[in-house]
XYZ file of C-alpha atoms in Angstrom:
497
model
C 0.000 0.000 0.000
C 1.466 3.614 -1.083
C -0.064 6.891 0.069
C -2.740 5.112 1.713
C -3.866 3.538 -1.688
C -3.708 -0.293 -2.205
C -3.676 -1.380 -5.457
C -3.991 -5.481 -6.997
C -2.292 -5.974 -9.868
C 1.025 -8.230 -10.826
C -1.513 -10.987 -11.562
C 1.554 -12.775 -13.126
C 2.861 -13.276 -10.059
C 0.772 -16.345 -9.841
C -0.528 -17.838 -6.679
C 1.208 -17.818 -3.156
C 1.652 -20.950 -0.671
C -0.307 -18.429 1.938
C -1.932 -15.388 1.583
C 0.432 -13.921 4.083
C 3.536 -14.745 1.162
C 0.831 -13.297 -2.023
C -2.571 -14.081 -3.953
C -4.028 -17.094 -2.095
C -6.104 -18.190 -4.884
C -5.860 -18.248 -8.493
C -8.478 -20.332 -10.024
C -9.781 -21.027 -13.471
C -7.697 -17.869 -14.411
C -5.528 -17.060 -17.438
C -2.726 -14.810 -15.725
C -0.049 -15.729 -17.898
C -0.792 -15.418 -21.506
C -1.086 -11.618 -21.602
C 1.099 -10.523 -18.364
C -0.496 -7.658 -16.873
C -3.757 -8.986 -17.052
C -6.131 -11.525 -15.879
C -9.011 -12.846 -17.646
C -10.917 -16.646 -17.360
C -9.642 -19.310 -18.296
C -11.377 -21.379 -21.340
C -13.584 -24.232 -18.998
C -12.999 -27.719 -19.034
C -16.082 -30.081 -20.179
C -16.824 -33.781 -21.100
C -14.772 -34.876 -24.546
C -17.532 -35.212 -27.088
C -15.367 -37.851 -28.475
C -16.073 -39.895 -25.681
C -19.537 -39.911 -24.901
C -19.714 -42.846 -21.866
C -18.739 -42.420 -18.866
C -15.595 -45.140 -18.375
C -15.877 -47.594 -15.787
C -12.418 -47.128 -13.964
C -9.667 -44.383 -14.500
C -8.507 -43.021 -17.455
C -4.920 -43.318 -17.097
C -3.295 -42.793 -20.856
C -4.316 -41.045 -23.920
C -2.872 -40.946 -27.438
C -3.004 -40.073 -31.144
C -0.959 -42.866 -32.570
C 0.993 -42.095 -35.900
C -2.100 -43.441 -38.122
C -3.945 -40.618 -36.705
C -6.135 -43.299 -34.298
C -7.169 -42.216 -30.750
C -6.494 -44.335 -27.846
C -7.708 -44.284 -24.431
C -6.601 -46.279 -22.078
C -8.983 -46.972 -18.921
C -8.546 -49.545 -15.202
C -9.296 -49.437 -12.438
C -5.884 -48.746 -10.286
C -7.108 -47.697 -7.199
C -9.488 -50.190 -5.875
C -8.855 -53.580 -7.254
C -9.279 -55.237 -10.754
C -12.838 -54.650 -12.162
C -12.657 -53.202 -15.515
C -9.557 -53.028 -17.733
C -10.670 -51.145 -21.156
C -8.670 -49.824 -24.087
C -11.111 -47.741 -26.887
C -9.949 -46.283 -29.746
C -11.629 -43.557 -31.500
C -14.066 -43.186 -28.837
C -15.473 -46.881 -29.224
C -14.659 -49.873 -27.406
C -12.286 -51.870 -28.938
C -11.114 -55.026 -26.136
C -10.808 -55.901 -22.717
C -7.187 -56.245 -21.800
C -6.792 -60.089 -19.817
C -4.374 -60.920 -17.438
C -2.587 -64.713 -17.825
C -5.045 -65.564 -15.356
C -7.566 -64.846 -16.949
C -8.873 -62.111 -14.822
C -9.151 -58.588 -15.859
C -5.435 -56.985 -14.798
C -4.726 -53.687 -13.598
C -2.982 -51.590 -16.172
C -0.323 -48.649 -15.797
C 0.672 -46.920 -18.795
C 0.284 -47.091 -22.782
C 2.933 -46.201 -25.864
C 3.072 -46.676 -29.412
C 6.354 -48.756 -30.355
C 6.840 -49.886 -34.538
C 3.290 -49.138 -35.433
C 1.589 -51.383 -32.218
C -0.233 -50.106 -28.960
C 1.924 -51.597 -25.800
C -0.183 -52.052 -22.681
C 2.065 -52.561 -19.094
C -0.515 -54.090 -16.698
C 0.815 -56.493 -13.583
C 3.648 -58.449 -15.135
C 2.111 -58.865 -18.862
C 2.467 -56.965 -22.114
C -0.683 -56.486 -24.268
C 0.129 -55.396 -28.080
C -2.232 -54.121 -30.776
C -1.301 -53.863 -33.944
C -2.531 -50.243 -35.575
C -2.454 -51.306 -38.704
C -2.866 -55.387 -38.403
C -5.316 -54.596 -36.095
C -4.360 -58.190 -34.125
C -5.160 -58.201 -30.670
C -2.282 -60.135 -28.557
C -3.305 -60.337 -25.017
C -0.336 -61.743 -22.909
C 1.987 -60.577 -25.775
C 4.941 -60.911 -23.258
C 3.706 -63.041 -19.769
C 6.448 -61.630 -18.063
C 7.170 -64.191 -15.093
C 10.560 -61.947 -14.788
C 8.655 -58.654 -13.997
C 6.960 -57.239 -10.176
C 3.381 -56.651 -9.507
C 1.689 -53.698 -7.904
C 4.508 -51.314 -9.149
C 3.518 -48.464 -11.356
C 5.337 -50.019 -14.818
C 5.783 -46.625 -16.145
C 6.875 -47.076 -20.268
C 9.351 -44.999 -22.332
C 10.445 -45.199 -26.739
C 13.887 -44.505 -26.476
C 15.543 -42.111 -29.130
C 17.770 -45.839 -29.581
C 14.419 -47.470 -30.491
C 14.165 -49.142 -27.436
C 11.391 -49.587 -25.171
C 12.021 -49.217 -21.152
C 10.004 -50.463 -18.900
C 9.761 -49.612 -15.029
C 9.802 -53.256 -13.605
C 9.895 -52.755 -9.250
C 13.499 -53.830 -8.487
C 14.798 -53.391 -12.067
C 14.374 -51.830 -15.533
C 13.003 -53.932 -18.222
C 13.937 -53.346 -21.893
C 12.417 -54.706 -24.949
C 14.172 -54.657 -28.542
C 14.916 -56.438 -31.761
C 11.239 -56.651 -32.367
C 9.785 -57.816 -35.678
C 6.218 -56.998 -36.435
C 3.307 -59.425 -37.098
C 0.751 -59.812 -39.742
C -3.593 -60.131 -39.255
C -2.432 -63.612 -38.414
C 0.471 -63.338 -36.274
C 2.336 -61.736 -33.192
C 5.370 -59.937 -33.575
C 8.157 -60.875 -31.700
C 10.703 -59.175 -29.830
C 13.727 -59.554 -27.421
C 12.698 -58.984 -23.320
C 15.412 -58.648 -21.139
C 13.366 -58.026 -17.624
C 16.422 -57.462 -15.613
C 18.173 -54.575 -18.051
C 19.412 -52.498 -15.513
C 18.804 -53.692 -11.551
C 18.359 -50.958 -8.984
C 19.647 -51.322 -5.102
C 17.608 -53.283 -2.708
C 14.416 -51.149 -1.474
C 14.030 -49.318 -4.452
C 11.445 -49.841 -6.645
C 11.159 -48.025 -10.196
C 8.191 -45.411 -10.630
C 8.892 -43.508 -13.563
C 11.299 -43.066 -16.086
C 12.404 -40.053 -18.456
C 15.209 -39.757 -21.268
C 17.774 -36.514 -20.735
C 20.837 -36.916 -23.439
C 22.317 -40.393 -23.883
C 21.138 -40.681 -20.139
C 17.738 -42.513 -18.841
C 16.769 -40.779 -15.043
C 14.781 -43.593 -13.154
C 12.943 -42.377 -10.210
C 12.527 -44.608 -7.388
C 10.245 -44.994 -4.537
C 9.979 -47.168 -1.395
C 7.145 -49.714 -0.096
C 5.743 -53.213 -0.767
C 3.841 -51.693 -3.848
C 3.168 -48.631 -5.814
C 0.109 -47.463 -3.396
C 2.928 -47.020 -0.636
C 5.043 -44.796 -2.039
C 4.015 -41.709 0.387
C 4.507 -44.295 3.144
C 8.824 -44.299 3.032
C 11.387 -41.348 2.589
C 13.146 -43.158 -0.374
C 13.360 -40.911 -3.929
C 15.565 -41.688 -5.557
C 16.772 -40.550 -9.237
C 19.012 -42.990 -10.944
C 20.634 -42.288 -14.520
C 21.845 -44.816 -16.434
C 23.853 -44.694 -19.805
C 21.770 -47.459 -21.494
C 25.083 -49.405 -22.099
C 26.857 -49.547 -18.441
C 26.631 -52.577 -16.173
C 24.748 -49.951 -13.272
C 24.073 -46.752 -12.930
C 25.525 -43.382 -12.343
C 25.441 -41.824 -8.578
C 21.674 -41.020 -8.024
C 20.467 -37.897 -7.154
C 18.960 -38.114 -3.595
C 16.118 -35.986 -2.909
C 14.948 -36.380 0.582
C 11.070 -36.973 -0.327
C 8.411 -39.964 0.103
C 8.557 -41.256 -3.761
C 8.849 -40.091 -6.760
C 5.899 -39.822 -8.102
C 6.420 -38.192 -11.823
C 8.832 -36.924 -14.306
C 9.162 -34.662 -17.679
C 12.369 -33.441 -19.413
C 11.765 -30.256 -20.943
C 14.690 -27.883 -22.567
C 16.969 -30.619 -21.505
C 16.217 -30.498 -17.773
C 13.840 -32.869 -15.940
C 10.995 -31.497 -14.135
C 10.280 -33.988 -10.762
C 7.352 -33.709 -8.627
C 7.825 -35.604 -5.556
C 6.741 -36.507 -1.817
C 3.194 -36.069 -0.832
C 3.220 -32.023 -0.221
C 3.749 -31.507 -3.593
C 7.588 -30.335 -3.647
C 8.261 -29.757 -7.075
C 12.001 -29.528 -8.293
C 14.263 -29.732 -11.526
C 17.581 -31.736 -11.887
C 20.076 -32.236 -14.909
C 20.659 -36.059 -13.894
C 23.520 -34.655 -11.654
C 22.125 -32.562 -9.423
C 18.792 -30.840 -8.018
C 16.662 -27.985 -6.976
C 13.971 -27.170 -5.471
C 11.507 -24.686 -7.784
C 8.172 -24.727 -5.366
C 5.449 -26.226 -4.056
C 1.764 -26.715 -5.262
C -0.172 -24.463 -3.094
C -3.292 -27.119 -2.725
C -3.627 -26.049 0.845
C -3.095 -23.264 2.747
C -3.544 -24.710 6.219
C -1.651 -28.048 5.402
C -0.518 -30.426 8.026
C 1.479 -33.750 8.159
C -1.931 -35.607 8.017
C -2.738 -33.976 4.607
C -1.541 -35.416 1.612
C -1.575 -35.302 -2.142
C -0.936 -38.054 -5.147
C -0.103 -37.143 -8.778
C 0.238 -39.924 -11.190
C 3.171 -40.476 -13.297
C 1.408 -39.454 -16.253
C -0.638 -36.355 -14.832
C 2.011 -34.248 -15.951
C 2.758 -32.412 -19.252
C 3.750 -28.947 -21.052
C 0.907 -26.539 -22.738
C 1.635 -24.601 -25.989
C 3.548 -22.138 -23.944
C 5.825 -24.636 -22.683
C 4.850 -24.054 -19.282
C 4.120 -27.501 -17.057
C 0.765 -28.848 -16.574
C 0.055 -31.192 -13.251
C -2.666 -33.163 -12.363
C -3.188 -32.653 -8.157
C -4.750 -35.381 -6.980
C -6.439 -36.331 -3.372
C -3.990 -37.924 -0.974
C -5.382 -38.202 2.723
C -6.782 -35.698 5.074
C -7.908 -32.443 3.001
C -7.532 -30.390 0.371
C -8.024 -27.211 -0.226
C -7.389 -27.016 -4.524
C -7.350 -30.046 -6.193
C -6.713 -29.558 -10.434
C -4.558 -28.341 -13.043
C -1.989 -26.289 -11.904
C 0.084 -24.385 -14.801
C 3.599 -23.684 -13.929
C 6.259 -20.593 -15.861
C 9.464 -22.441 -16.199
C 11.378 -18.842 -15.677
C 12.886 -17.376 -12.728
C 10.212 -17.446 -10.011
C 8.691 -20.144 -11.233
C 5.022 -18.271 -10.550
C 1.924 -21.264 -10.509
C -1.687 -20.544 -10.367
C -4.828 -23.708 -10.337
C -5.226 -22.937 -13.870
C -8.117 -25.549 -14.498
C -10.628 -27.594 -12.596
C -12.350 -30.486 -14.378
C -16.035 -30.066 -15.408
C -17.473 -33.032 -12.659
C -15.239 -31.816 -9.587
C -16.439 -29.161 -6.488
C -13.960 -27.991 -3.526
C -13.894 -30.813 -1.469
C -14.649 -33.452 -3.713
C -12.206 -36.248 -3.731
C -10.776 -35.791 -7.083
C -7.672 -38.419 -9.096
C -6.356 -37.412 -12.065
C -4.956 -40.279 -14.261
C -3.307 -38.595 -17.250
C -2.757 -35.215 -18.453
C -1.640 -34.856 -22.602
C -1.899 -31.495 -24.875
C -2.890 -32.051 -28.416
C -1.421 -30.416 -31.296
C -4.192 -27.702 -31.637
C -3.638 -26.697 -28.205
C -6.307 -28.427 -25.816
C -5.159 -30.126 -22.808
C -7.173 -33.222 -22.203
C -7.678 -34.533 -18.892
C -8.630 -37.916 -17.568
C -9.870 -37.916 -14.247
C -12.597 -39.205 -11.319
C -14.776 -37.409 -8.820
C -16.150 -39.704 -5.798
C -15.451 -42.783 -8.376
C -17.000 -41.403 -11.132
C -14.540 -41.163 -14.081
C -14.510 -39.230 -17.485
C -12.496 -37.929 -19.811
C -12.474 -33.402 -20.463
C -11.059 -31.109 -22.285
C -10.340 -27.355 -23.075
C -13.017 -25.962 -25.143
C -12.719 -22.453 -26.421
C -15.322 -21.065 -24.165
C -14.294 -19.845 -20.905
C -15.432 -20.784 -17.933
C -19.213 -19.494 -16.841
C -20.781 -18.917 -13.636
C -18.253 -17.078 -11.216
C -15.907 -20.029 -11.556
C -12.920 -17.758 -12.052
C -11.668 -16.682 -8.612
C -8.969 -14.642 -6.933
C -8.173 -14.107 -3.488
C -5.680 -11.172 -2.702
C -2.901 -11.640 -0.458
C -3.920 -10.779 3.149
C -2.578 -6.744 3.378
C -1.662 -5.295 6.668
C -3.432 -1.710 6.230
C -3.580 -0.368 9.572
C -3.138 -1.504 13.289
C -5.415 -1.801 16.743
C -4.720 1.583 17.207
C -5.008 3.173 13.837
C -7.300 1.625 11.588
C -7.821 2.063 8.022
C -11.076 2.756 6.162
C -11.658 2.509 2.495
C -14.079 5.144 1.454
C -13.298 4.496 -2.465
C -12.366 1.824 -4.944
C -11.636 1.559 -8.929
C -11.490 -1.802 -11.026
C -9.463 -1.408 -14.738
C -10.201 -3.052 -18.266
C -7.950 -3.861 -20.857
C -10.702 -3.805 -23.031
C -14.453 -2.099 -22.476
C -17.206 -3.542 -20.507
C -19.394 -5.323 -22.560
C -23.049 -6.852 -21.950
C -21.686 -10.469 -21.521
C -19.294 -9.190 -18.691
C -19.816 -9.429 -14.864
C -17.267 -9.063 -11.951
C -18.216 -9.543 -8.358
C -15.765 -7.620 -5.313
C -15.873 -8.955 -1.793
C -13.877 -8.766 0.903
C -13.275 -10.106 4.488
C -10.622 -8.428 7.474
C -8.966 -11.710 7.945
C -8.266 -15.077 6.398
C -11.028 -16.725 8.728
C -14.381 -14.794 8.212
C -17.266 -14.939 5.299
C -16.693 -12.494 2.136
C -19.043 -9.324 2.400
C -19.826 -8.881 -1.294
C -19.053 -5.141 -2.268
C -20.771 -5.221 -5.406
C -21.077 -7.127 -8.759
C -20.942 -4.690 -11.913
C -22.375 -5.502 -15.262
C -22.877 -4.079 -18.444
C -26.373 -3.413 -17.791
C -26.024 -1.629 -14.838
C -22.472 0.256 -16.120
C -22.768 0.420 -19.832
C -19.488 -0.004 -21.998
C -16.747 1.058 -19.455
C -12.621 0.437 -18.869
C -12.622 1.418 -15.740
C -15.582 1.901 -12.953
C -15.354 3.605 -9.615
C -17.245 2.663 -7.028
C -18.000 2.367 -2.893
C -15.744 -0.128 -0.933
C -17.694 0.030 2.500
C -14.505 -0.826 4.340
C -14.689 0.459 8.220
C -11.660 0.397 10.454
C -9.563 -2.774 9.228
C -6.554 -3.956 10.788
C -6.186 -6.399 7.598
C -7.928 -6.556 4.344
C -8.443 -9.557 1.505
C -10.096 -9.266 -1.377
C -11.926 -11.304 -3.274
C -12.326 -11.312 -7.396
C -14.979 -13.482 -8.992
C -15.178 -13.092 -12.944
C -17.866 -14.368 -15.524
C -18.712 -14.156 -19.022
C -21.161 -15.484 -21.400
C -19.870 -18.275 -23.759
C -18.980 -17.184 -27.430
C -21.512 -16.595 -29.840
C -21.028 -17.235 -33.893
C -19.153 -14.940 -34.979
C -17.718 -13.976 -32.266
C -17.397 -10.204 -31.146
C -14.405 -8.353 -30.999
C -13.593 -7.982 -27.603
C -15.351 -10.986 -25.811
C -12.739 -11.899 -23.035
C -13.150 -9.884 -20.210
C -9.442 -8.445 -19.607
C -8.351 -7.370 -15.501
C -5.784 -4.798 -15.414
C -6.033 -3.711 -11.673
C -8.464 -2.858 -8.636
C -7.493 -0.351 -6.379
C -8.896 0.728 -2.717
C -8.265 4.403 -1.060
């Protein structure tokens, strides 16, 4: 506050891990795009490609090189009921264990023109263009169960497999016809890692694969030890490199991007960035801002990702305990590293116990999202409407104004447009005197009531305050056809005096 004048802006500062540090919320907001500004983000709703609703999570999504959409779906969390693979939005098979039981499947690839399944110790392959269905391609007596088998095409044409103790590798393979499987080499014991560690995902950085490491009797205990381990490994040595030890519970995913790998581990949500040699920490996912040790939160090996800016996507998942912001959080990979919740899928409310199984971007932009709510699952993505119905919030960092002895009242205020008010534009102003009480709405402002305006002053209400938070809610209509010129509502600043 200057002069006795406090003034939100900096929206690309991104969200805070309190509100005593900076903005305590950032939600279903676009604050990066256009720095300077914040507008809503475009909403997340049900892919119309996929019209169901799975029965189990959606854990892997791809466009294969035919042009073919694959979606793979299990259910990982609470035992073996439905193991699914569609492509282009229909059904295609059930993916059977050795047993044959339905198995729990991990992860999904395309290797030499055929879909690769990892489930518990078997490898399912579907031809693309042979379209034959091998169930048990590889029964892989060799390989652990209950480990997230996390897959990876090598630049060397290889495929790696996390396999628990070890790293799996297949090779030399020869495709099949309509009549045949292909073949290929399995080694299951490629590289082995030290006793106690167990492989959870894997990433390529150079000539170098990093294989992060977690601790437990399976891959649903790896908040449960302090083991996180990152091992590279030159594809040709006997063993590995020295492993970069960060002191978390698990690692629970990876992404190289610009030649450095991005690693999200523990159960707090550290996130942190190492070149295979070293590490450091960038931040934390601010999904609560009263956390405790009994809180906890999951993301999946493949709930992570870059948009078309190159910034990180990852999927926050319930752990135990609460949680205050479960979603998509968008990360700046520049100095500050600033995050905000930048989406929220279409089926989940604060509170809600919410998993996200897989994150991808497609090449016209849209993140997809596969996901469940209180065990309901579906699959969402980014349409080009944004989101309606107050859904974008901010919360202002917590500003000392005044003290017990001199407070501070707020006779006027002033919100800021990039671009003019127009008649599918609302914003609603609230604000509370500490982090604890209900928002007192100061007043929601709409074309109708304002007309076409950039900037609007108005009456705070604000009476001897020690403290002072504010609270932004945005809304627009959705697009129309053709669209007007300046549809998005644009925030440049609110100020109080």
């Amino acid at each position: 506050m200057k002069d006795g004048k406090l003034t939100i802006t900096d929206w690309q500062k991104g969200q805070a891990l309190s509100p005593f540090l900076g903005f305590a919320t950032m939600r279903n907001c676009e604050v990066f795009d256009n720095p300077g500004i914040v507008k809503i983000a475009k909403q997340m709703e049900k892919d119309p490609f996929y019209t169901f609703a799975p029965q189990g999570m959606p854990i892997k999504r791809l466009k294969a090189s035919n042009g073919d959409d694959y979606l793979l779906v299990t259910d990982i969390l609470s035992g073996l009921t439905s193991t699914s693979l569609f492509k282009n939005g229909t059904f295609l098979t059930t993916i059977i264990a050795s047993s044959g039981n339905t198995d729990t499947a991990y992860d999904m690839v395309e290797y030499k023109e055929y879909i690769i399944v990892s489930t518990n110790a078997n490898l399912f392959a579907y031809g693309i263009n042979t379209l034959r269905i091998t169930q048990n391609w590889k029964t892989l007596s060799g390989l652990y169960s209950g480990y997230y088998m996390k897959m990876l095409v090598g630049q060397d044409d290889i495929l790696y497999i996390a396999n628990g103790n070890n790293l799996a590798t297949i090779s030399n393979f020869v495709a099949g016809t309509a009549s045949t499987d292909p073949t290929a080499t399995l080694s299951t014991s490629a590289l082995d890692l030290p006793a106690g560690q167990f492989a959870t995902t894997i990433v390529e950085l150079g000539r170098n694969i990093l294989i992060g490491t977690q601790g437990g009797a399976n891959w649903s205990q790896i908040g449960n030890q302090r083991v996180a381990n990152i091992y590279p490994w030159d594809r040709v040595s006997a063993s590995f490199s020295l492993p970069v030890q960060i002191q978390e519970n698990g690692i629970h995913a990876m992404i190289q991007v610009n030649n450095k790998v991005y690693v999200v581990a523990g159960t707090a949500g550290n996130i942190y960035v190492t070149d295979g040699t070293s590490y450091q920490k960038i931040g934390r996912i601010p999904w609560s801002q009263d956390r405790n040790i009994s809180n906890s939160i999951r993301v999946f090996p493949n709930a992570i990702t870059t948009n078309v800016n190159n910034n990180l996507l990852i999927g926050v998942s319930s752990g135990s305990g609460t949680q205050d912001q479960l979603g998509i959080y968008e990360i700046v990979l520049s100095e500050g590293y600033p995050i905000c919740l930048k989406n929220t899928p279409e089926g989940y409310t604060l509170g809600s116990d919410l998993q996200i199984g897989f994150l991808v971007t497609s090449n016209q932009g849209q993140t997809y999202v596969g996901y469940g709510v209180n065990g309901t699952y579906d699959v969402d993505y980014t349409r080009f409407n944004a989101y309606v119905g107050y859904k974008a919030v901010i919360e202002s960092p917590l500003y000392s104004v005044g003290t017990s002895t001199n407070k501070k009242t707020f006779q006027h205020g002033e919100f800021i447009l990039a671009k003019p008010l127009t008649y599918q534009h609302r914003i609603r102003i609230s604000y509370r005197k500490d982090t604890e009480s209900d928002y007192v709405l100061i007043g929601t402002y709409t074309f109708s009531d304002l007309g076409s305006k950039r900037s609007h002053l108005f009456t705070p209400h604000i009476a001897d305050a020690e403290n002072v938070q504010i609270k932004i809610e945005l809304d627009q209509n959705e697009y129309t056809s053709p669209n007007p010129t300046n549809w998005d509502l644009e925030l440049m600043s609110i100020s109080l005096w």
